[in-house]
PDB file of C-alpha atoms in Angstrom:
ATOM      1  CA  MET A   1      -6.613 -11.972  18.499  1.00  0.00           C
ATOM      2  CA  LYS A   2      -7.962 -15.376  17.369  1.00  0.00           C
ATOM      3  CA  GLN A   3     -10.150 -13.709  14.745  1.00  0.00           C
ATOM      4  CA  ARG A   4      -7.235 -11.565  13.625  1.00  0.00           C
ATOM      5  CA  ILE A   5      -4.941 -14.593  13.211  1.00  0.00           C
ATOM      6  CA  VAL A   6      -7.532 -16.669  11.331  1.00  0.00           C
ATOM      7  CA  THR A   7      -8.387 -13.808   8.986  1.00  0.00           C
ATOM      8  CA  GLY A   8      -4.708 -13.038   8.442  1.00  0.00           C
ATOM      9  CA  VAL A   9      -3.798 -16.647   7.615  1.00  0.00           C
ATOM     10  CA  ILE A  10      -6.674 -17.083   5.153  1.00  0.00           C
ATOM     11  CA  ALA A  11      -6.152 -13.715   3.462  1.00  0.00           C
ATOM     12  CA  GLY A  12      -2.393 -14.270   3.362  1.00  0.00           C
ATOM     13  CA  ALA A  13      -2.777 -17.692   1.744  1.00  0.00           C
ATOM     14  CA  VAL A  14      -5.143 -16.353  -0.915  1.00  0.00           C
ATOM     15  CA  PHE A  15      -2.834 -13.431  -1.637  1.00  0.00           C
ATOM     16  CA  ALA A  16       0.237 -15.671  -1.832  1.00  0.00           C
ATOM     17  CA  CYS A  17      -1.513 -17.953  -4.331  1.00  0.00           C
ATOM     18  CA  ALA A  18      -2.414 -14.905  -6.437  1.00  0.00           C
ATOM     19  CA  ILE A  19       1.213 -13.720  -6.442  1.00  0.00           C
ATOM     20  CA  VAL A  20       2.364 -17.143  -7.623  1.00  0.00           C
ATOM     21  CA  ALA A  21      -0.314 -17.255 -10.332  1.00  0.00           C
ATOM     22  CA  GLY A  22       0.661 -13.791 -11.561  1.00  0.00           C
ATOM     23  CA  ASP A  23      -0.675 -12.304 -14.811  1.00  0.00           C
ATOM     24  CA  TRP A  24      -4.441 -11.732 -14.867  1.00  0.00           C
ATOM     25  CA  ILE A  25      -5.157 -13.327 -11.494  1.00  0.00           C
ATOM     26  CA  TYR A  26      -2.722 -11.192  -9.522  1.00  0.00           C
ATOM     27  CA  ALA A  27      -3.534  -8.078 -11.547  1.00  0.00           C
ATOM     28  CA  ALA A  28      -7.269  -8.551 -10.992  1.00  0.00           C
ATOM     29  CA  LEU A  29      -6.777  -8.906  -7.236  1.00  0.00           C
ATOM     30  CA  ILE A  30      -4.545  -5.814  -7.076  1.00  0.00           C
ATOM     31  CA  VAL A  31      -7.040  -3.720  -9.069  1.00  0.00           C
ATOM     32  CA  LEU A  32      -9.878  -4.953  -6.833  1.00  0.00           C
ATOM     33  CA  LEU A  33      -7.926  -4.012  -3.701  1.00  0.00           C
ATOM     34  CA  ALA A  34      -7.183  -0.591  -5.211  1.00  0.00           C
ATOM     35  CA  LEU A  35     -10.871  -0.003  -5.956  1.00  0.00           C
ATOM     36  CA  ILE A  36     -11.894  -0.981  -2.437  1.00  0.00           C
ATOM     37  CA  GLY A  37      -9.062   1.063  -0.958  1.00  0.00           C
ATOM     38  CA  TYR A  38     -10.037   4.186  -2.884  1.00  0.00           C
ATOM     39  CA  ARG A  39     -13.663   3.669  -1.911  1.00  0.00           C
ATOM     40  CA  GLU A  40     -12.554   3.632   1.733  1.00  0.00           C
ATOM     41  CA  TYR A  41     -10.533   6.787   1.163  1.00  0.00           C
ATOM     42  CA  VAL A  42     -13.472   8.618  -0.414  1.00  0.00           C
ATOM     43  CA  THR A  43     -15.807   7.502   2.366  1.00  0.00           C
ATOM     44  CA  MET A  44     -13.339   8.631   5.051  1.00  0.00           C
ATOM     45  CA  ASN A  45     -13.374  12.082   3.484  1.00  0.00           C
ATOM     46  CA  GLY A  46     -17.155  12.293   3.501  1.00  0.00           C
ATOM     47  CA  VAL A  47     -17.611  12.501  -0.275  1.00  0.00           C
ATOM     48  CA  GLY A  48     -20.433  10.550  -1.919  1.00  0.00           C
ATOM     49  CA  LEU A  49     -19.266   7.607  -3.997  1.00  0.00           C
ATOM     50  CA  PHE A  50     -21.254   8.804  -7.015  1.00  0.00           C
ATOM     51  CA  HIS A  51     -20.313  12.449  -6.732  1.00  0.00           C
ATOM     52  CA  PRO A  52     -18.711  13.583 -10.023  1.00  0.00           C
ATOM     53  CA  ALA A  53     -15.449  14.323  -8.215  1.00  0.00           C
ATOM     54  CA  SER A  54     -15.364  10.835  -6.687  1.00  0.00           C
ATOM     55  CA  LEU A  55     -15.996   9.254 -10.082  1.00  0.00           C
ATOM     56  CA  LEU A  56     -13.160  11.324 -11.556  1.00  0.00           C
ATOM     57  CA  GLY A  57     -10.914  10.174  -8.718  1.00  0.00           C
ATOM     58  CA  PHE A  58     -11.819   6.544  -9.370  1.00  0.00           C
ATOM     59  CA  ALA A  59     -11.124   7.022 -13.087  1.00  0.00           C
ATOM     60  CA  GLY A  60      -7.736   8.625 -12.433  1.00  0.00           C
ATOM     61  CA  MET A  61      -6.771   5.910  -9.977  1.00  0.00           C
ATOM     62  CA  LEU A  62      -7.734   3.199 -12.468  1.00  0.00           C
ATOM     63  CA  LEU A  63      -5.716   4.831 -15.249  1.00  0.00           C
ATOM     64  CA  ILE A  64      -2.693   4.511 -12.969  1.00  0.00           C
ATOM     65  CA  VAL A  65      -3.220   1.000 -11.602  1.00  0.00           C
ATOM     66  CA  LEU A  66      -4.698  -0.936 -14.524  1.00  0.00           C
ATOM     67  CA  PRO A  67      -2.245  -3.438 -16.084  1.00  0.00           C
ATOM     68  CA  TRP A  68      -2.276  -1.889 -19.532  1.00  0.00           C
ATOM     69  CA  ASP A  69       0.468  -4.196 -20.807  1.00  0.00           C
ATOM     70  CA  LEU A  70      -1.889  -7.159 -20.421  1.00  0.00           C
ATOM     71  CA  PHE A  71      -4.237  -5.387 -22.843  1.00  0.00           C
ATOM     72  CA  GLY A  72      -1.360  -4.732 -25.228  1.00  0.00           C
ATOM     73  CA  VAL A  73      -1.670  -0.986 -24.550  1.00  0.00           C
ATOM     74  CA  GLU A  74       1.083   1.380 -23.433  1.00  0.00           C
ATOM     75  CA  GLN A  75       0.827   2.607 -19.838  1.00  0.00           C
ATOM     76  CA  PRO A  76      -0.548   6.183 -19.660  1.00  0.00           C
ATOM     77  CA  ASN A  77       2.037   8.736 -18.578  1.00  0.00           C
ATOM     78  CA  LEU A  78       1.714   9.373 -14.826  1.00  0.00           C
ATOM     79  CA  THR A  79       2.418  13.094 -15.173  1.00  0.00           C
ATOM     80  CA  THR A  80      -0.267  13.441 -17.840  1.00  0.00           C
ATOM     81  CA  VAL A  81      -2.813  11.495 -15.822  1.00  0.00           C
ATOM     82  CA  SER A  82      -2.070  13.550 -12.711  1.00  0.00           C
ATOM     83  CA  TRP A  83      -2.401  16.898 -14.528  1.00  0.00           C
ATOM     84  CA  VAL A  84      -5.597  15.986 -16.377  1.00  0.00           C
ATOM     85  CA  LEU A  85      -7.141  14.671 -13.144  1.00  0.00           C
ATOM     86  CA  MET A  86      -6.126  17.847 -11.323  1.00  0.00           C
ATOM     87  CA  PHE A  87      -7.671  19.995 -14.055  1.00  0.00           C
ATOM     88  CA  ALA A  88     -10.887  17.963 -14.070  1.00  0.00           C
ATOM     89  CA  LEU A  89     -11.250  18.107 -10.276  1.00  0.00           C
ATOM     90  CA  LEU A  90     -10.583  21.855 -10.169  1.00  0.00           C
ATOM     91  CA  SER A  91     -13.178  22.292 -12.904  1.00  0.00           C
ATOM     92  CA  VAL A  92     -15.703  20.531 -10.671  1.00  0.00           C
ATOM     93  CA  THR A  93     -15.097  23.168  -7.975  1.00  0.00           C
ATOM     94  CA  VAL A  94     -16.204  25.793 -10.506  1.00  0.00           C
ATOM     95  CA  LEU A  95     -19.143  23.830 -11.904  1.00  0.00           C
ATOM     96  CA  THR A  96     -20.479  23.081  -8.412  1.00  0.00           C
ATOM     97  CA  LYS A  97     -19.927  26.698  -7.301  1.00  0.00           C
ATOM     98  CA  ASN A  98     -17.528  25.549  -4.585  1.00  0.00           C
ATOM     99  CA  LYS A  99     -19.829  22.868  -3.166  1.00  0.00           C
ATOM    100  CA  LEU A 100     -16.713  20.832  -3.814  1.00  0.00           C
ATOM    101  CA  THR A 101     -13.959  23.064  -2.496  1.00  0.00           C
ATOM    102  CA  ILE A 102     -10.342  23.142  -3.588  1.00  0.00           C
ATOM    103  CA  ASP A 103      -9.525  21.280  -0.360  1.00  0.00           C
ATOM    104  CA  GLY A 104     -11.862  18.446  -1.341  1.00  0.00           C
ATOM    105  CA  ALA A 105     -10.475  18.351  -4.878  1.00  0.00           C
ATOM    106  CA  SER A 106      -6.923  18.192  -3.506  1.00  0.00           C
ATOM    107  CA  LEU A 107      -7.784  15.318  -1.185  1.00  0.00           C
ATOM    108  CA  LEU A 108      -9.295  13.262  -4.001  1.00  0.00           C
ATOM    109  CA  LEU A 109      -6.283  13.902  -6.232  1.00  0.00           C
ATOM    110  CA  LEU A 110      -3.972  12.888  -3.386  1.00  0.00           C
ATOM    111  CA  GLY A 111      -5.982   9.710  -2.825  1.00  0.00           C
ATOM    112  CA  SER A 112      -5.807   8.728  -6.495  1.00  0.00           C
ATOM    113  CA  LEU A 113      -2.006   8.965  -6.436  1.00  0.00           C
ATOM    114  CA  TYR A 114      -1.635   7.407  -2.978  1.00  0.00           C
ATOM    115  CA  VAL A 115      -3.776   4.374  -3.790  1.00  0.00           C
ATOM    116  CA  GLY A 116      -3.228   4.126  -7.538  1.00  0.00           C
ATOM    117  CA  TYR A 117       0.549   4.321  -7.675  1.00  0.00           C
ATOM    118  CA  GLY A 118       0.911   2.327  -4.466  1.00  0.00           C
ATOM    119  CA  PHE A 119      -0.865  -0.706  -5.897  1.00  0.00           C
ATOM    120  CA  ASP A 120       0.542  -0.202  -9.404  1.00  0.00           C
ATOM    121  CA  ALA A 121       4.068  -0.522  -7.994  1.00  0.00           C
ATOM    122  CA  MET A 122       3.180  -4.004  -6.715  1.00  0.00           C
ATOM    123  CA  LEU A 123       2.327  -5.033 -10.272  1.00  0.00           C
ATOM    124  CA  THR A 124       5.547  -3.439 -11.514  1.00  0.00           C
ATOM    125  CA  VAL A 125       7.664  -5.505  -9.121  1.00  0.00           C
ATOM    126  CA  ARG A 126       5.802  -8.733  -9.909  1.00  0.00           C
ATOM    127  CA  SER A 127       6.161  -8.209 -13.668  1.00  0.00           C
ATOM    128  CA  SER A 128       9.917  -7.669 -13.413  1.00  0.00           C
ATOM    129  CA  GLU A 129      11.766  -9.798 -15.945  1.00  0.00           C
ATOM    130  CA  THR A 130      14.428 -10.511 -13.333  1.00  0.00           C
ATOM    131  CA  HIS A 131      12.760 -12.855 -10.851  1.00  0.00           C
ATOM    132  CA  GLY A 132       9.668 -10.739 -10.199  1.00  0.00           C
ATOM    133  CA  LEU A 133       8.001 -13.500  -8.186  1.00  0.00           C
ATOM    134  CA  TYR A 134      11.004 -13.892  -5.878  1.00  0.00           C
ATOM    135  CA  LEU A 135      11.366 -10.129  -5.401  1.00  0.00           C
ATOM    136  CA  SER A 136       7.657  -9.782  -4.613  1.00  0.00           C
ATOM    137  CA  PHE A 137       7.858 -12.450  -1.923  1.00  0.00           C
ATOM    138  CA  LEU A 138      11.044 -10.836  -0.594  1.00  0.00           C
ATOM    139  CA  ALA A 139       9.366  -7.433  -0.257  1.00  0.00           C
ATOM    140  CA  PHE A 140       6.144  -8.765   1.238  1.00  0.00           C
ATOM    141  CA  GLY A 141       8.110 -11.095   3.513  1.00  0.00           C
ATOM    142  CA  CYS A 142      10.166  -8.197   4.869  1.00  0.00           C
ATOM    143  CA  ILE A 143       7.066  -6.038   5.379  1.00  0.00           C
ATOM    144  CA  TRP A 144       5.222  -8.814   7.208  1.00  0.00           C
ATOM    145  CA  ALA A 145       8.345  -9.634   9.251  1.00  0.00           C
ATOM    146  CA  SER A 146       8.519  -5.998  10.317  1.00  0.00           C
ATOM    147  CA  ASP A 147       4.860  -6.077  11.389  1.00  0.00           C
ATOM    148  CA  VAL A 148       5.278  -9.336  13.315  1.00  0.00           C
ATOM    149  CA  GLY A 149       8.568  -8.337  14.921  1.00  0.00           C
ATOM    150  CA  ALA A 150       7.259  -4.930  15.975  1.00  0.00           C
ATOM    151  CA  TYR A 151       4.113  -6.433  17.481  1.00  0.00           C
ATOM    152  CA  PHE A 152       5.655  -9.247  19.499  1.00  0.00           C
ATOM    153  CA  VAL A 153       8.840  -7.447  20.559  1.00  0.00           C
ATOM    154  CA  GLY A 154       6.752  -4.442  21.530  1.00  0.00           C
ATOM    155  CA  ARG A 155       4.454  -6.591  23.642  1.00  0.00           C
ATOM    156  CA  ALA A 156       7.350  -8.429  25.251  1.00  0.00           C
ATOM    157  CA  ILE A 157       9.751  -5.628  26.139  1.00  0.00           C
ATOM    158  CA  GLY A 158       8.293  -2.401  24.752  1.00  0.00           C
ATOM    159  CA  LYS A 159       8.534   0.463  27.268  1.00  0.00           C
ATOM    160  CA  HIS A 160       9.297   3.634  25.306  1.00  0.00           C
ATOM    161  CA  LYS A 161       6.539   5.023  23.103  1.00  0.00           C
ATOM    162  CA  LEU A 162       7.459   5.549  19.463  1.00  0.00           C
ATOM    163  CA  TRP A 163       4.886   8.202  18.547  1.00  0.00           C
ATOM    164  CA  PRO A 164       2.146   8.316  21.208  1.00  0.00           C
ATOM    165  CA  SER A 165       0.199  11.216  19.685  1.00  0.00           C
ATOM    166  CA  ILE A 166      -0.291   9.197  16.488  1.00  0.00           C
ATOM    167  CA  SER A 167      -0.253   5.531  17.549  1.00  0.00           C
ATOM    168  CA  PRO A 168      -0.105   5.103  21.336  1.00  0.00           C
ATOM    169  CA  ASN A 169       0.567   1.346  21.304  1.00  0.00           C
ATOM    170  CA  LYS A 170       3.727   1.399  19.181  1.00  0.00           C
ATOM    171  CA  THR A 171       7.076   1.373  20.953  1.00  0.00           C
ATOM    172  CA  ILE A 172      10.670   2.115  20.009  1.00  0.00           C
ATOM    173  CA  GLU A 173      11.697  -1.398  21.085  1.00  0.00           C
ATOM    174  CA  GLY A 174       8.989  -2.882  18.868  1.00  0.00           C
ATOM    175  CA  SER A 175      10.077  -0.751  15.932  1.00  0.00           C
ATOM    176  CA  ILE A 176      13.682  -1.917  16.299  1.00  0.00           C
ATOM    177  CA  GLY A 177      12.528  -5.528  16.656  1.00  0.00           C
ATOM    178  CA  GLY A 178      10.566  -5.216  13.418  1.00  0.00           C
ATOM    179  CA  ILE A 179      13.559  -3.808  11.557  1.00  0.00           C
ATOM    180  CA  VAL A 180      15.856  -6.551  12.859  1.00  0.00           C
ATOM    181  CA  LEU A 181      13.461  -9.350  11.876  1.00  0.00           C
ATOM    182  CA  SER A 182      12.989  -7.777   8.447  1.00  0.00           C
ATOM    183  CA  LEU A 183      16.766  -7.704   7.940  1.00  0.00           C
ATOM    184  CA  ILE A 184      16.986 -11.365   8.955  1.00  0.00           C
ATOM    185  CA  ILE A 185      14.351 -12.273   6.366  1.00  0.00           C
ATOM    186  CA  GLY A 186      16.258 -10.290   3.733  1.00  0.00           C
ATOM    187  CA  LEU A 187      19.450 -12.186   4.536  1.00  0.00           C
ATOM    188  CA  ILE A 188      17.610 -15.515   4.319  1.00  0.00           C
ATOM    189  CA  PHE A 189      16.315 -14.631   0.843  1.00  0.00           C
ATOM    190  CA  ALA A 190      19.836 -13.640  -0.244  1.00  0.00           C
ATOM    191  CA  TRP A 191      21.262 -16.880   1.174  1.00  0.00           C
ATOM    192  CA  CYS A 192      18.622 -18.974  -0.616  1.00  0.00           C
ATOM    193  CA  ALA A 193      19.233 -17.406  -4.029  1.00  0.00           C
ATOM    194  CA  PRO A 194      22.672 -15.714  -4.169  1.00  0.00           C
ATOM    195  CA  ALA A 195      22.646 -15.797  -7.978  1.00  0.00           C
ATOM    196  CA  TRP A 196      19.447 -13.738  -8.030  1.00  0.00           C
ATOM    197  CA  ILE A 197      20.139 -11.172  -5.332  1.00  0.00           C
ATOM    198  CA  ASN A 198      23.240 -10.178  -3.402  1.00  0.00           C
ATOM    199  CA  VAL A 199      23.401  -9.552   0.329  1.00  0.00           C
ATOM    200  CA  GLY A 200      23.746  -5.772   0.041  1.00  0.00           C
ATOM    201  CA  THR A 201      20.669  -5.431  -2.151  1.00  0.00           C
ATOM    202  CA  ALA A 202      18.654  -7.766   0.061  1.00  0.00           C
ATOM    203  CA  ILE A 203      19.569  -5.730   3.151  1.00  0.00           C
ATOM    204  CA  GLY A 204      18.632  -2.522   1.340  1.00  0.00           C
ATOM    205  CA  ILE A 205      15.235  -3.920   0.332  1.00  0.00           C
ATOM    206  CA  ALA A 206      14.665  -5.196   3.866  1.00  0.00           C
ATOM    207  CA  ALA A 207      15.599  -1.838   5.400  1.00  0.00           C
ATOM    208  CA  ILE A 208      13.283   0.093   3.060  1.00  0.00           C
ATOM    209  CA  SER A 209      10.489  -2.412   3.667  1.00  0.00           C
ATOM    210  CA  ALA A 210      10.796  -2.137   7.438  1.00  0.00           C
ATOM    211  CA  VAL A 211      11.383   1.587   7.894  1.00  0.00           C
ATOM    212  CA  ALA A 212       9.077   2.842   5.137  1.00  0.00           C
ATOM    213  CA  GLY A 213       6.536   0.169   6.040  1.00  0.00           C
ATOM    214  CA  GLN A 214       6.357   1.380   9.621  1.00  0.00           C
ATOM    215  CA  LEU A 215       6.096   4.965   8.384  1.00  0.00           C
ATOM    216  CA  GLY A 216       3.245   3.930   6.070  1.00  0.00           C
ATOM    217  CA  ASP A 217       1.454   2.447   9.071  1.00  0.00           C
ATOM    218  CA  LEU A 218       1.922   5.704  10.997  1.00  0.00           C
ATOM    219  CA  ILE A 219       0.689   7.753   8.018  1.00  0.00           C
ATOM    220  CA  GLN A 220      -2.569   5.804   7.989  1.00  0.00           C
ATOM    221  CA  SER A 221      -2.856   6.053  11.787  1.00  0.00           C
ATOM    222  CA  ALA A 222      -2.354   9.823  11.624  1.00  0.00           C
ATOM    223  CA  TYR A 223      -5.007  10.175   8.934  1.00  0.00           C
ATOM    224  CA  LYS A 224      -7.540   8.079  10.827  1.00  0.00           C
ATOM    225  CA  ARG A 225      -6.887  10.086  13.976  1.00  0.00           C
ATOM    226  CA  VAL A 226      -7.686  13.310  12.101  1.00  0.00           C
ATOM    227  CA  ARG A 227     -10.911  11.762  10.813  1.00  0.00           C
ATOM    228  CA  GLY A 228     -11.802  10.308  14.221  1.00  0.00           C
ATOM    229  CA  ILE A 229     -12.166   6.703  13.043  1.00  0.00           C
ATOM    230  CA  LYS A 230     -10.628   3.430  14.199  1.00  0.00           C
ATOM    231  CA  ASP A 231     -10.509   1.574  10.875  1.00  0.00           C
ATOM    232  CA  SER A 232     -10.726   2.594   7.238  1.00  0.00           C
ATOM    233  CA  GLY A 233     -13.236  -0.201   6.566  1.00  0.00           C
ATOM    234  CA  THR A 234     -14.618  -3.538   7.705  1.00  0.00           C
ATOM    235  CA  LEU A 235     -13.589  -5.875   4.890  1.00  0.00           C
ATOM    236  CA  LEU A 236     -11.198  -7.983   6.989  1.00  0.00           C
ATOM    237  CA  PRO A 237     -12.488  -8.988  10.448  1.00  0.00           C
ATOM    238  CA  GLY A 238      -9.886  -8.120  13.055  1.00  0.00           C
ATOM    239  CA  HIS A 239      -7.819  -6.130  10.557  1.00  0.00           C
ATOM    240  CA  GLY A 240     -10.154  -3.385   9.344  1.00  0.00           C
ATOM    241  CA  GLY A 241     -10.214  -2.310   5.728  1.00  0.00           C
ATOM    242  CA  VAL A 242      -7.889  -2.530   2.744  1.00  0.00           C
ATOM    243  CA  LEU A 243      -6.058   0.673   3.645  1.00  0.00           C
ATOM    244  CA  ASP A 244      -5.551  -0.614   7.192  1.00  0.00           C
ATOM    245  CA  ARG A 245      -4.006  -3.837   5.923  1.00  0.00           C
ATOM    246  CA  CYS A 246      -2.110  -2.404   2.947  1.00  0.00           C
ATOM    247  CA  ASP A 247      -0.904   0.883   4.457  1.00  0.00           C
ATOM    248  CA  SER A 248       2.706  -0.339   4.488  1.00  0.00           C
ATOM    249  CA  TRP A 249       2.548  -1.892   1.028  1.00  0.00           C
ATOM    250  CA  ILE A 250       1.445   1.262  -0.788  1.00  0.00           C
ATOM    251  CA  ILE A 251       4.407   3.178   0.610  1.00  0.00           C
ATOM    252  CA  VAL A 252       7.106   0.486   0.379  1.00  0.00           C
ATOM    253  CA  PHE A 253       6.569  -0.748  -3.186  1.00  0.00           C
ATOM    254  CA  PRO A 254       6.710   2.691  -4.845  1.00  0.00           C
ATOM    255  CA  LEU A 255       9.949   3.384  -2.962  1.00  0.00           C
ATOM    256  CA  LEU A 256      11.433   0.080  -4.126  1.00  0.00           C
ATOM    257  CA  VAL A 257      10.606   1.037  -7.717  1.00  0.00           C
ATOM    258  CA  LEU A 258      11.652   4.700  -7.490  1.00  0.00           C
ATOM    259  CA  THR A 259      14.980   4.020  -5.750  1.00  0.00           C
ATOM    260  CA  GLY A 260      15.974   1.519  -8.422  1.00  0.00           C
ATOM    261  CA  ILE A 261      17.235  -0.848  -5.745  1.00  0.00           C
ATOM    262  CA  LEU A 262      15.592  -3.914  -7.283  1.00  0.00           C
ATOM    263  CA  PRO A 263      17.877  -6.061  -9.453  1.00  0.00           C
ATOM    264  CA  GLY A 264      17.117  -5.329 -13.033  1.00  0.00           C
TER     265      GLY A 264
END
């Protein structure tokens, strides 16, 4: 626990500074996390990092997550990128005579979208012309509040298992505690800046961050259980890899963008 807290505080401070700095610094960190996260995903699926299909997956993921606006270039169309990547990966199944199967190609395509769009949405929120910095801290604050609330409430009074076949330590009481704390954080952000965000929107963002964040955690837990591994990587002592730490983020931020709930 001590190692987990120390690592979390240091990593959190570095990440918070990057969010404040914005522009190239934040974008570079997000792209780096996406690269490491996709590497973990490829490794979990037993595909070599330098296999042609893996390299195509990395390329597709980068086309999605790179901050093209900072280069003065228009963002590639997500539908186009997805189709071209699908076509390229399916072509590899033919060229390798099914050494890479359609199942493997599908997994790599899924990973490119899962990781690429997940991290790209974080850049989208931060670059919002309407208080992107404040909205980013609001979203991350609600996600982290949900994690903290679920952990401590679950340890204190948790008795009923939430989803034991996927994550045996999570409880219904902990899940509710995480949602409540996330809502409280949302209300605090609305109270601090009522001209920037109203109470209803703040509650909506908090609810999405908590519920979808917990689901993102369970998605990663389910995937690791299928693969028979404890952590996706070893980058963060006490926390595992990037996908372990960012599993909630890469589900929550796309939903915040796609639902249009963010003030615009």
